[in-house]
mmCIF file of C-alpha atoms and ligand atoms in Angstrom:
data_model
loop_
_atom_site.group_PDB
_atom_site.id
_atom_site.type_symbol
_atom_site.label_atom_id
_atom_site.label_comp_id
_atom_site.label_asym_id
_atom_site.label_seq_id
_atom_site.Cartn_x
_atom_site.Cartn_y
_atom_site.Cartn_z
ATOM 1 C CA UNK A 179 -11.204 16.042 17.474
ATOM 2 C CA UNK A 180 -12.469 12.941 15.720
ATOM 3 C CA UNK A 181 -9.832 10.413 14.722
ATOM 4 C CA UNK A 182 -10.289 9.651 11.057
ATOM 5 C CA UNK A 183 -8.299 7.432 8.711
ATOM 6 C CA UNK A 184 -8.101 7.729 4.963
ATOM 7 C CA UNK A 185 -5.880 5.673 2.730
ATOM 8 C CA UNK A 186 -6.041 3.905 -0.589
ATOM 9 C CA UNK A 187 -4.452 2.105 -3.497
ATOM 10 C CA UNK A 188 -4.253 2.527 -7.238
ATOM 11 C CA UNK A 189 -6.141 -0.266 -8.994
ATOM 12 C CA UNK A 190 -3.466 -1.142 -11.513
ATOM 13 C CA UNK A 191 -3.085 -4.762 -10.477
ATOM 14 C CA UNK A 192 -3.880 -7.285 -7.815
ATOM 15 C CA UNK A 193 -2.369 -6.548 -4.433
ATOM 16 C CA UNK A 194 0.751 -8.432 -3.356
ATOM 17 C CA UNK A 195 2.322 -9.302 -0.026
ATOM 18 C CA UNK A 196 4.284 -6.032 -0.103
ATOM 19 C CA UNK A 197 0.947 -4.202 0.044
ATOM 20 C CA UNK A 198 -0.176 -6.618 2.735
ATOM 21 C CA UNK A 199 2.686 -6.074 5.197
ATOM 22 C CA UNK A 200 3.189 -2.450 4.155
ATOM 23 C CA UNK A 201 -0.373 -1.318 4.724
ATOM 24 C CA UNK A 202 -3.222 -3.821 4.438
ATOM 25 C CA UNK A 203 -2.463 -5.784 7.606
ATOM 26 C CA UNK A 204 -2.118 -2.558 9.582
ATOM 27 C CA UNK A 205 -5.399 -1.205 8.263
ATOM 28 C CA UNK A 206 -7.217 -4.270 9.445
ATOM 29 C CA UNK A 207 -5.616 -3.918 12.892
ATOM 30 C CA UNK A 208 -6.549 -0.232 13.021
ATOM 31 C CA UNK A 209 -10.073 -1.072 11.911
ATOM 32 C CA UNK A 210 -10.435 -3.635 14.665
ATOM 33 C CA UNK A 211 -8.741 -1.514 17.344
ATOM 34 C CA UNK A 212 -11.886 0.553 17.821
ATOM 35 C CA UNK A 213 -9.689 3.635 18.254
ATOM 36 C CA UNK A 214 -10.886 5.457 15.149
ATOM 37 C CA UNK A 215 -14.172 7.231 14.639
ATOM 38 C CA UNK A 216 -14.212 6.717 10.883
ATOM 39 C CA UNK A 217 -12.106 4.734 8.419
ATOM 40 C CA UNK A 218 -12.142 5.347 4.670
ATOM 41 C CA UNK A 219 -10.296 3.147 2.205
ATOM 42 C CA UNK A 220 -10.320 4.359 -1.357
ATOM 43 C CA UNK A 221 -9.713 2.613 -4.661
ATOM 44 C CA UNK A 222 -7.860 5.414 -6.434
ATOM 45 C CA UNK A 223 -9.019 4.790 -10.003
ATOM 46 C CA UNK A 224 -8.775 8.449 -11.070
ATOM 47 C CA UNK A 225 -5.206 8.567 -9.835
ATOM 48 C CA UNK A 226 -4.445 5.275 -11.615
ATOM 49 C CA UNK A 227 -5.635 6.877 -14.853
ATOM 50 C CA UNK A 228 -3.046 9.662 -14.541
ATOM 51 C CA UNK A 229 -0.477 7.301 -16.013
ATOM 52 C CA UNK A 230 -2.828 4.796 -17.629
ATOM 53 C CA UNK A 231 -4.967 7.059 -19.787
ATOM 54 C CA UNK A 232 -4.562 4.645 -22.691
ATOM 55 C CA UNK A 233 -5.691 1.693 -20.644
ATOM 56 C CA UNK A 234 -8.885 2.379 -18.693
ATOM 57 C CA UNK A 235 -9.793 -1.284 -19.188
ATOM 58 C CA UNK A 236 -6.981 -2.324 -16.884
ATOM 59 C CA UNK A 237 -8.170 0.096 -14.216
ATOM 60 C CA UNK A 238 -11.763 -1.070 -14.579
ATOM 61 C CA UNK A 239 -10.819 -4.715 -14.253
ATOM 62 C CA UNK A 240 -8.791 -4.105 -11.124
ATOM 63 C CA UNK A 241 -11.544 -2.304 -9.191
ATOM 64 C CA UNK A 242 -13.094 -5.610 -8.173
ATOM 65 C CA UNK A 243 -9.703 -7.326 -7.847
ATOM 66 C CA UNK A 244 -8.520 -4.776 -5.294
ATOM 67 C CA UNK A 245 -11.883 -4.828 -3.521
ATOM 68 C CA UNK A 246 -11.554 -8.621 -3.239
ATOM 69 C CA UNK A 247 -8.040 -8.232 -1.834
ATOM 70 C CA UNK A 248 -9.385 -5.779 0.766
ATOM 71 C CA UNK A 249 -12.209 -8.048 1.860
ATOM 72 C CA UNK A 250 -9.948 -11.095 1.882
ATOM 73 C CA UNK A 251 -7.397 -9.326 4.069
ATOM 74 C CA UNK A 252 -10.119 -8.560 6.603
ATOM 75 C CA UNK A 253 -11.440 -5.082 5.845
ATOM 76 C CA UNK A 254 -15.057 -5.116 6.916
ATOM 77 C CA UNK A 255 -17.525 -2.814 5.117
ATOM 78 C CA UNK A 256 -19.545 -2.586 8.348
ATOM 79 C CA UNK A 257 -16.595 -0.838 9.990
ATOM 80 C CA UNK A 258 -14.706 0.674 7.052
ATOM 81 C CA UNK A 259 -16.115 2.729 4.194
ATOM 82 C CA UNK A 260 -14.606 1.285 1.027
ATOM 83 C CA UNK A 261 -15.199 3.471 -2.024
ATOM 84 C CA UNK A 262 -14.161 4.342 -5.566
ATOM 85 C CA UNK A 263 -12.423 7.678 -6.099
ATOM 86 C CA UNK A 264 -14.094 8.660 -9.391
ATOM 87 C CA UNK A 265 -17.534 8.204 -7.833
ATOM 88 C CA UNK A 266 -16.764 11.107 -5.521
ATOM 89 C CA UNK A 267 -16.502 13.991 -8.019
ATOM 90 C CA UNK A 268 -16.188 16.470 -5.136
ATOM 91 C CA UNK A 269 -12.565 15.307 -4.927
ATOM 92 C CA UNK A 270 -11.903 16.646 -8.425
ATOM 93 C CA UNK A 271 -13.462 19.981 -7.569
ATOM 94 C CA UNK A 272 -11.389 20.311 -4.399
ATOM 95 C CA UNK A 273 -8.256 19.493 -6.415
ATOM 96 C CA UNK A 274 -9.046 22.310 -8.797
ATOM 97 C CA UNK A 275 -9.111 24.880 -5.997
ATOM 98 C CA UNK A 276 -6.015 23.420 -4.330
ATOM 99 C CA UNK A 277 -4.088 23.699 -7.600
ATOM 100 C CA UNK A 278 -3.920 27.440 -7.024
ATOM 101 C CA UNK A 279 -2.171 26.931 -3.703
ATOM 102 C CA UNK A 280 0.741 24.900 -5.088
ATOM 103 C CA UNK A 281 3.481 26.028 -7.466
ATOM 104 C CA UNK A 282 4.788 24.092 -10.437
ATOM 105 C CA UNK A 283 8.249 24.445 -8.896
ATOM 106 C CA UNK A 284 7.098 22.848 -5.636
ATOM 107 C CA UNK A 285 5.597 19.887 -7.494
ATOM 108 C CA UNK A 286 8.811 19.503 -9.456
ATOM 109 C CA UNK A 287 10.687 19.161 -6.185
ATOM 110 C CA UNK A 288 8.374 16.453 -4.816
ATOM 111 C CA UNK A 289 10.763 13.479 -4.529
ATOM 112 C CA UNK A 290 8.123 10.846 -5.278
ATOM 113 C CA UNK A 291 6.898 12.665 -8.371
ATOM 114 C CA UNK A 292 10.487 13.145 -9.472
ATOM 115 C CA UNK A 293 11.440 9.500 -9.186
ATOM 116 C CA UNK A 294 8.158 8.269 -10.675
ATOM 117 C CA UNK A 295 8.578 10.552 -13.696
ATOM 118 C CA UNK A 296 12.024 9.086 -14.181
ATOM 119 C CA UNK A 297 10.850 5.486 -13.666
ATOM 120 C CA UNK A 298 8.097 5.889 -16.250
ATOM 121 C CA UNK A 299 10.433 7.489 -18.793
ATOM 122 C CA UNK A 300 8.281 10.630 -18.950
ATOM 123 C CA UNK A 301 11.424 12.715 -18.952
ATOM 124 C CA UNK A 302 14.901 11.592 -19.888
ATOM 125 C CA UNK A 303 17.018 14.251 -18.254
ATOM 126 C CA UNK A 304 17.682 15.378 -14.713
ATOM 127 C CA UNK A 305 16.320 18.859 -15.419
ATOM 128 C CA UNK A 306 12.999 17.334 -16.443
ATOM 129 C CA UNK A 307 13.179 18.037 -20.166
ATOM 130 C CA UNK A 308 10.495 16.177 -22.065
ATOM 131 C CA UNK A 309 11.271 12.531 -22.680
ATOM 132 C CA UNK A 310 9.778 10.090 -25.167
ATOM 133 C CA UNK A 311 6.339 10.372 -23.691
ATOM 134 C CA UNK A 312 6.432 13.617 -21.732
ATOM 135 C CA UNK A 313 4.720 13.943 -18.359
ATOM 136 C CA UNK A 314 0.902 14.024 -18.406
ATOM 137 C CA UNK A 315 -0.299 17.129 -16.572
ATOM 138 C CA UNK A 316 -2.730 15.019 -14.569
ATOM 139 C CA UNK A 317 0.071 12.785 -13.408
ATOM 140 C CA UNK A 318 2.210 15.767 -12.454
ATOM 141 C CA UNK A 319 -0.664 17.104 -10.337
ATOM 142 C CA UNK A 320 -1.598 13.881 -8.590
ATOM 143 C CA UNK A 321 -0.106 14.984 -5.258
ATOM 144 C CA UNK A 322 -2.710 17.757 -5.264
ATOM 145 C CA UNK A 323 -5.504 15.316 -5.959
ATOM 146 C CA UNK A 324 -4.153 13.164 -3.163
ATOM 147 C CA UNK A 325 -4.374 16.169 -0.831
ATOM 148 C CA UNK A 326 -8.019 16.465 -1.872
ATOM 149 C CA UNK A 327 -8.587 12.767 -1.096
ATOM 150 C CA UNK A 328 -7.174 13.174 2.391
ATOM 151 C CA UNK A 329 -8.667 16.534 3.340
ATOM 152 C CA UNK A 330 -12.141 15.799 1.950
ATOM 153 C CA UNK A 331 -12.572 13.325 4.774
ATOM 154 C CA UNK A 332 -10.813 15.519 7.349
ATOM 155 C CA UNK A 333 -8.452 12.596 7.872
ATOM 156 C CA UNK A 334 -6.139 12.862 10.865
ATOM 157 C CA UNK A 335 -4.193 9.699 10.077
ATOM 158 C CA UNK A 336 -2.947 8.339 6.764
ATOM 159 C CA UNK A 337 -1.433 4.845 7.015
ATOM 160 C CA UNK A 338 0.822 4.420 3.968
ATOM 161 C CA UNK A 339 4.269 3.240 2.947
ATOM 162 C CA UNK A 340 7.281 5.521 3.201
ATOM 163 C CA UNK A 341 7.224 6.301 -0.535
ATOM 164 C CA UNK A 342 4.075 8.295 0.217
ATOM 165 C CA UNK A 343 5.741 10.554 2.774
ATOM 166 C CA UNK A 344 6.260 13.444 0.310
ATOM 167 C CA UNK A 345 2.533 13.260 -0.554
ATOM 168 C CA UNK A 346 1.523 13.727 3.055
ATOM 169 C CA UNK A 347 3.995 16.588 3.441
ATOM 170 C CA UNK A 348 2.543 18.228 0.332
ATOM 171 C CA UNK A 349 -0.942 17.776 1.783
ATOM 172 C CA UNK A 350 0.069 19.403 5.052
ATOM 173 C CA UNK A 351 1.448 22.386 3.153
ATOM 174 C CA UNK A 352 -1.788 22.758 1.209
ATOM 175 C CA UNK A 353 -3.800 22.591 4.425
ATOM 176 C CA UNK A 354 -1.675 25.298 6.059
ATOM 177 C CA UNK A 355 -1.873 27.465 2.983
ATOM 178 C CA UNK A 356 -5.631 27.033 2.679
ATOM 179 C CA UNK A 357 -6.345 27.596 6.355
ATOM 180 C CA UNK A 358 -4.055 30.635 6.442
ATOM 181 C CA UNK A 359 -5.470 32.172 3.275
ATOM 182 C CA UNK A 360 -9.184 31.551 3.846
ATOM 183 C CA UNK A 361 -10.355 30.017 7.120
ATOM 184 C CA UNK A 362 -9.267 27.068 9.254
ATOM 185 C CA UNK A 363 -11.564 24.394 7.873
ATOM 186 C CA UNK A 364 -9.040 21.737 6.779
ATOM 187 C CA UNK A 365 -7.259 19.236 9.020
ATOM 188 C CA UNK A 366 -3.508 18.560 8.857
ATOM 189 C CA UNK A 367 -3.006 14.795 8.592
ATOM 190 C CA UNK A 368 -0.279 12.679 10.163
ATOM 191 C CA UNK A 369 1.397 9.840 8.308
ATOM 192 C CA UNK A 370 1.370 6.432 9.979
ATOM 193 C CA UNK A 371 4.285 4.313 8.754
ATOM 194 C CA UNK A 372 4.652 0.553 9.190
ATOM 195 C CA UNK A 373 6.330 -0.160 12.537
ATOM 196 C CA UNK A 374 8.584 -2.966 11.323
ATOM 197 C CA UNK A 375 11.548 -2.064 9.096
ATOM 198 C CA UNK A 376 11.039 -5.152 6.909
ATOM 199 C CA UNK A 377 7.495 -3.954 6.214
ATOM 200 C CA UNK A 378 8.488 -0.438 5.189
ATOM 201 C CA UNK A 379 9.454 -1.676 1.782
ATOM 202 C CA UNK A 380 9.317 -5.388 1.195
ATOM 203 C CA UNK A 381 11.828 -6.346 -1.514
ATOM 204 C CA UNK A 382 10.853 -8.488 -4.485
ATOM 205 C CA UNK A 383 11.493 -12.236 -4.527
ATOM 206 C CA UNK A 384 14.571 -11.476 -6.660
ATOM 207 C CA UNK A 385 16.047 -9.272 -3.919
ATOM 208 C CA UNK A 386 15.395 -6.049 -5.865
ATOM 209 C CA UNK A 387 14.493 -3.084 -3.688
ATOM 210 C CA UNK A 388 10.812 -3.082 -4.528
ATOM 211 C CA UNK A 389 8.135 -5.673 -5.152
ATOM 212 C CA UNK A 390 6.475 -4.529 -8.320
ATOM 213 C CA UNK A 391 4.359 -6.027 -11.032
ATOM 214 C CA UNK A 392 6.543 -4.638 -13.803
ATOM 215 C CA UNK A 393 9.613 -6.361 -12.323
ATOM 216 C CA UNK A 394 7.778 -9.697 -12.114
ATOM 217 C CA UNK A 395 9.005 -10.313 -8.566
ATOM 218 C CA UNK A 396 5.708 -10.357 -6.656
ATOM 219 C CA UNK A 397 3.863 -12.837 -4.522
ATOM 220 C CA UNK A 398 0.175 -11.983 -4.914
ATOM 221 C CA UNK A 399 -2.553 -12.405 -2.313
ATOM 222 C CA UNK A 400 -4.445 -14.309 -4.987
ATOM 223 C CA UNK A 401 -1.558 -16.727 -5.773
ATOM 224 C CA UNK A 402 -2.373 -20.367 -5.041
ATOM 225 C CA UNK A 403 -0.340 -22.363 -2.501
ATOM 226 C CA UNK A 404 1.779 -24.119 -5.143
ATOM 227 C CA UNK A 405 2.674 -20.856 -6.842
ATOM 228 C CA UNK A 406 3.732 -19.303 -3.536
ATOM 229 C CA UNK A 407 5.877 -22.336 -2.751
ATOM 230 C CA UNK A 408 7.562 -22.216 -6.154
ATOM 231 C CA UNK A 409 8.224 -18.495 -5.812
ATOM 232 C CA UNK A 410 9.780 -19.019 -2.377
ATOM 233 C CA UNK A 411 11.964 -21.830 -3.749
ATOM 234 C CA UNK A 412 13.315 -19.481 -6.405
ATOM 235 C CA UNK A 413 13.959 -16.629 -4.013
ATOM 236 C CA UNK A 414 17.131 -14.620 -3.791
ATOM 237 C CA UNK A 415 19.163 -15.398 -0.647
ATOM 238 C CA UNK A 416 22.849 -14.897 0.045
ATOM 239 C CA UNK A 417 24.993 -15.351 -3.087
ATOM 240 C CA UNK A 418 28.029 -16.128 -0.878
ATOM 241 C CA UNK A 419 26.257 -18.976 0.921
ATOM 242 C CA UNK A 420 27.320 -21.712 -1.502
ATOM 243 C CA UNK A 421 27.758 -24.684 0.828
ATOM 244 C CA UNK A 422 25.396 -25.385 3.690
ATOM 245 C CA UNK A 423 28.413 -25.286 5.999
ATOM 246 C CA UNK A 424 29.440 -21.774 4.836
ATOM 247 C CA UNK A 425 28.594 -18.854 7.120
ATOM 248 C CA UNK A 426 25.575 -17.002 5.720
ATOM 249 C CA UNK A 427 24.570 -13.366 5.618
ATOM 250 C CA UNK A 428 21.250 -12.029 6.872
ATOM 251 C CA UNK A 429 21.558 -8.461 5.561
ATOM 252 C CA UNK A 430 20.051 -8.171 2.115
ATOM 253 C CA UNK A 431 18.894 -11.793 2.312
ATOM 254 C CA UNK A 432 15.320 -11.614 1.095
ATOM 255 C CA UNK A 433 14.232 -14.836 2.780
ATOM 256 C CA UNK A 434 15.089 -13.357 6.158
ATOM 257 C CA UNK A 435 13.495 -10.015 5.298
ATOM 258 C CA UNK A 436 10.248 -11.886 4.564
ATOM 259 C CA UNK A 437 10.584 -13.812 7.818
ATOM 260 C CA UNK A 438 11.036 -10.505 9.664
ATOM 261 C CA UNK A 439 7.802 -9.336 8.090
ATOM 262 C CA UNK A 440 5.699 -12.494 8.517
ATOM 263 C CA UNK A 441 7.017 -14.828 11.157
ATOM 264 C CA UNK A 442 5.765 -14.944 14.754
ATOM 265 C CA UNK A 443 7.191 -16.920 17.675
ATOM 266 C CA UNK A 444 4.273 -19.372 17.569
ATOM 267 C CA UNK A 445 5.401 -20.470 14.101
ATOM 268 C CA UNK A 446 8.495 -22.167 15.531
ATOM 269 C CA UNK A 447 6.467 -24.728 17.412
ATOM 270 C CA UNK A 448 3.847 -25.056 14.712
ATOM 271 C CA UNK A 449 6.382 -25.665 11.923
ATOM 272 C CA UNK A 450 9.224 -27.281 13.912
ATOM 273 C CA UNK A 451 9.261 -30.090 11.297
ATOM 274 C CA UNK A 452 10.771 -27.735 8.752
ATOM 275 C CA UNK A 453 14.047 -27.793 10.678
ATOM 276 C CA UNK A 454 14.283 -31.565 10.902
ATOM 277 C CA UNK A 455 16.488 -32.902 8.122
ATOM 278 C CA UNK A 456 18.387 -36.009 7.077
ATOM 279 C CA UNK A 457 21.789 -34.460 7.654
ATOM 280 C CA UNK A 458 21.104 -31.887 10.344
ATOM 281 C CA UNK A 459 18.238 -30.986 12.649
ATOM 282 C CA UNK A 460 17.622 -27.867 14.671
ATOM 283 C CA UNK A 461 15.182 -26.736 17.272
ATOM 284 C CA UNK A 462 14.608 -22.989 17.211
ATOM 285 C CA UNK A 463 12.441 -20.929 19.522
ATOM 286 C CA UNK A 464 12.540 -17.693 17.609
ATOM 287 C CA UNK A 465 13.886 -15.977 14.527
ATOM 288 C CA UNK A 466 16.996 -14.672 16.300
ATOM 289 C CA UNK A 467 18.114 -18.247 16.890
ATOM 290 C CA UNK A 468 17.611 -19.106 13.217
ATOM 291 C CA UNK A 469 19.628 -16.076 12.185
ATOM 292 C CA UNK A 470 22.454 -16.931 14.580
ATOM 293 C CA UNK A 471 22.683 -20.463 13.173
ATOM 294 C CA UNK A 472 22.565 -19.213 9.590
ATOM 295 C CA UNK A 473 25.393 -16.788 10.301
ATOM 296 C CA UNK A 474 27.454 -19.500 11.980
ATOM 297 C CA UNK A 475 26.960 -21.904 9.043
ATOM 298 C CA UNK A 476 25.385 -25.338 8.808
ATOM 299 C CA UNK A 477 21.838 -24.203 8.137
ATOM 300 C CA UNK A 478 20.865 -24.587 4.498
ATOM 301 C CA UNK A 479 18.762 -22.222 2.392
ATOM 302 C CA UNK A 480 16.277 -24.988 1.562
ATOM 303 C CA UNK A 481 15.371 -25.484 5.216
ATOM 304 C CA UNK A 482 14.855 -21.781 5.768
ATOM 305 C CA UNK A 483 12.846 -21.525 2.576
ATOM 306 C CA UNK A 484 10.617 -24.439 3.550
ATOM 307 C CA UNK A 485 9.973 -22.720 6.859
ATOM 308 C CA UNK A 486 9.215 -19.417 5.125
ATOM 309 C CA UNK A 487 6.805 -21.180 2.763
ATOM 310 C CA UNK A 488 4.959 -22.639 5.775
ATOM 311 C CA UNK A 489 4.885 -19.271 7.548
ATOM 312 C CA UNK A 490 3.565 -17.513 4.448
ATOM 313 C CA UNK A 491 0.905 -20.156 3.918
ATOM 314 C CA UNK A 492 -0.231 -19.715 7.519
ATOM 315 C CA UNK A 493 -1.142 -16.095 6.711
ATOM 316 C CA UNK A 494 -2.005 -16.362 3.034
ATOM 317 C CA UNK A 495 -4.086 -19.549 3.185
ATOM 318 C CA UNK A 496 -7.028 -18.009 5.061
ATOM 319 C CA UNK A 497 -6.805 -14.841 2.937
ATOM 320 C CA UNK A 498 -6.915 -16.905 -0.257
ATOM 321 C CA UNK A 499 -9.932 -18.859 0.971
ATOM 322 C CA UNK A 500 -11.867 -15.719 1.871
ATOM 323 C CA UNK A 501 -10.939 -14.200 -1.481
ATOM 324 C CA UNK A 502 -12.315 -17.192 -3.360
ATOM 325 C CA UNK A 503 -15.554 -16.971 -1.399
ATOM 326 C CA UNK A 504 -16.098 -13.277 -2.086
ATOM 327 C CA UNK A 505 -15.151 -13.835 -5.732
ATOM 328 C CA UNK A 506 -18.227 -16.050 -6.147
ATOM 329 C CA UNK A 507 -20.464 -12.997 -5.874
ATOM 330 C CA UNK A 508 -18.867 -10.049 -7.697
ATOM 331 C CA UNK A 509 -22.189 -8.168 -7.989
ATOM 332 C CA UNK A 510 -22.331 -8.088 -4.175
ATOM 333 C CA UNK A 511 -18.793 -6.721 -4.061
ATOM 334 C CA UNK A 512 -19.706 -3.987 -6.564
ATOM 335 C CA UNK A 513 -22.836 -3.160 -4.573
ATOM 336 C CA UNK A 514 -20.685 -2.806 -1.443
ATOM 337 C CA UNK A 515 -18.462 -0.346 -3.355
ATOM 338 C CA UNK A 516 -21.456 1.606 -4.629
ATOM 339 C CA UNK A 517 -22.842 1.983 -1.121
ATOM 340 C CA UNK A 518 -19.440 2.988 0.219
ATOM 341 C CA UNK A 519 -19.045 5.547 -2.557
ATOM 342 C CA UNK A 520 -22.456 7.093 -1.755
ATOM 343 C CA UNK A 521 -21.464 7.367 1.878
ATOM 344 C CA UNK A 522 -18.046 8.847 1.054
ATOM 345 C CA UNK A 523 -19.652 11.319 -1.322
ATOM 346 C CA UNK A 524 -21.823 12.786 1.440
ATOM 347 C CA UNK A 525 -18.771 13.428 3.617
ATOM 348 C CA UNK A 526 -16.749 14.948 0.766
ATOM 349 C CA UNK A 527 -19.684 17.149 -0.250
ATOM 350 C CA UNK A 528 -19.894 18.579 3.267
ATOM 351 C CA UNK A 529 -16.179 19.437 3.200
ATOM 352 C CA UNK A 530 -16.494 20.975 -0.258
ATOM 353 C CA UNK A 531 -19.323 23.177 1.062
ATOM 354 C CA UNK A 532 -17.071 24.276 3.955
ATOM 355 C CA UNK A 533 -14.262 24.981 1.493
ATOM 356 C CA UNK A 534 -16.439 27.066 -0.818
ATOM 357 C CA UNK A 535 -17.821 28.962 2.142
ATOM 358 C CA UNK A 536 -14.320 29.657 3.457
ATOM 359 C CA UNK A 537 -13.315 30.930 0.012
ATOM 360 C CA UNK A 538 -16.544 32.958 -0.177
ATOM 361 C CA UNK A 539 -17.459 31.417 -3.509
ATOM 362 C CA UNK A 540 -20.778 30.039 -2.251
ATOM 363 C CA UNK A 541 -22.658 32.712 -4.173
ATOM 364 C CA UNK A 542 -26.159 31.340 -3.896
ATOM 365 C CA UNK A 543 -26.238 30.524 -0.206
HETATM 366 N N1 LIG B 719 -0.795 7.195 -4.083
HETATM 367 C C1 LIG B 719 -1.324 6.040 -3.411
HETATM 368 C C2 LIG B 719 -0.635 4.808 -4.011
HETATM 369 O O1 LIG B 719 -0.046 4.908 -5.070
HETATM 370 C C3 LIG B 719 -2.824 5.882 -3.560
HETATM 371 C C4 LIG B 719 -3.587 7.035 -2.981
HETATM 372 C C5 LIG B 719 -4.367 7.925 -3.674
HETATM 373 C C6 LIG B 719 -3.639 7.411 -1.615
HETATM 374 N N2 LIG B 719 -4.913 8.820 -2.821
HETATM 375 C C7 LIG B 719 -4.493 8.557 -1.558
HETATM 376 C C8 LIG B 719 -3.053 6.923 -0.449
HETATM 377 C C9 LIG B 719 -4.732 9.198 -0.364
HETATM 378 C C10 LIG B 719 -3.297 7.587 0.753
HETATM 379 C C11 LIG B 719 -4.135 8.726 0.794
HETATM 380 O O2 LIG B 719 -0.714 3.745 -3.452
#
C-alpha cells in the first residue's frame, strides 16, 4: 500500500515555534526522507472559518502567511503538495456523507471538541448548555470534515500534535463504519506524534501550558532576531531560583523545555562563549551537564537564556531569511498554492467517485 501523508494547519495566524517543533520540522524531515509516496499539506481555511465566520478577512490574510511559514521551514512544493482546503470542494461533499455515520452524542464526547467549546465560551456549563455565543454547527462537525480531509487523500500517516489524537480516532471510526456499511474503499490512518516530549506541546514563553496567540506568549517564525532575544530574556524560569547560587529546578522551567526541543550537542561547541562569565565560567558538552549544574546551583538564568537565544537563532535565522525572500514574490506563492490545490482536487475527486460508487449513488455511471 502506498504511504501517504496528509496534515495541515488552520490559517488563523502566523505559525510559531510550537508549530515548528510540534509538526513543521518533522514534516520537512518526512518530506526529505524519501519514504513517502505522496505528501499533502493543507491550509485548512474552511475549518478556520468554523469559529471565525465573522472574520473571513483574518483567514484570507493568513493563507499567504502560513504558506510563507511552510516554505521558510523547508517544505518544497516539488516534493509536497501544498493546497487550500476550500479549493477542494470534494472535501465538503465527503463530509456531508460522513455526517450520517457519526452521532451527535459521539461528537459531544470528542475530548478536543469538548475542551475547545469550553475555551471559546460557546457553552458555559459542563452539560453543554448554550453559552453566550452557542456552538456553531459547523464547528461542532469539524472532526467530520477533518476525516474527509484525511480520507480524501487515502492518507496512511497523519503527523500532528497530541491535541489532534481524538480527531484521528474519530476518523478511524468513520473509516471502519464506511467500509463496513458500503465497501472497503477508505484507508484507516495512523497518527504520527512528535518523538520528543518537549515537542509534544511546547509551553508559552510565560510557562503556560500552551503557546497560543490569544495568550500572547508566542515566538513566531517571522519574529526578527531582536524580538526573539527580548522574548527569551522575559521568559518564565524557576520562581524559586532567586540567587544564582540557589539550586534550580528543571521541571516546569520553560527555558529548559525549549532547550530540550531545540538544542543539539553541536551547539555547545558553537556557543561555548555563552557560558563564559565575569563571575563564573563553565564548559558543557551537552544539555545534561547544563541541567546538572543548574540543579546544583551556581548557574544563572541569564547565562542559560543567552545560550537559548543563540540556539534559537541558529534555527530561526535561516528560516527568517528564507521567509523574507519568498515574501518578495507573493503572487508566486499564491500560484504555487493554486497549482497544489488543482493537484489535490484531482486526488480528492477520485476518492469521492469511489465513495459514491461504494454507496451506489453514482446514478449516471
Ligand atoms: N485541526 C488541525 C489544526 O487545528 C488542522 C487540520 C484540518 C488538520 N484538517 C486536518 C490536521 C487534517 C491534520 C489532518 O491544526
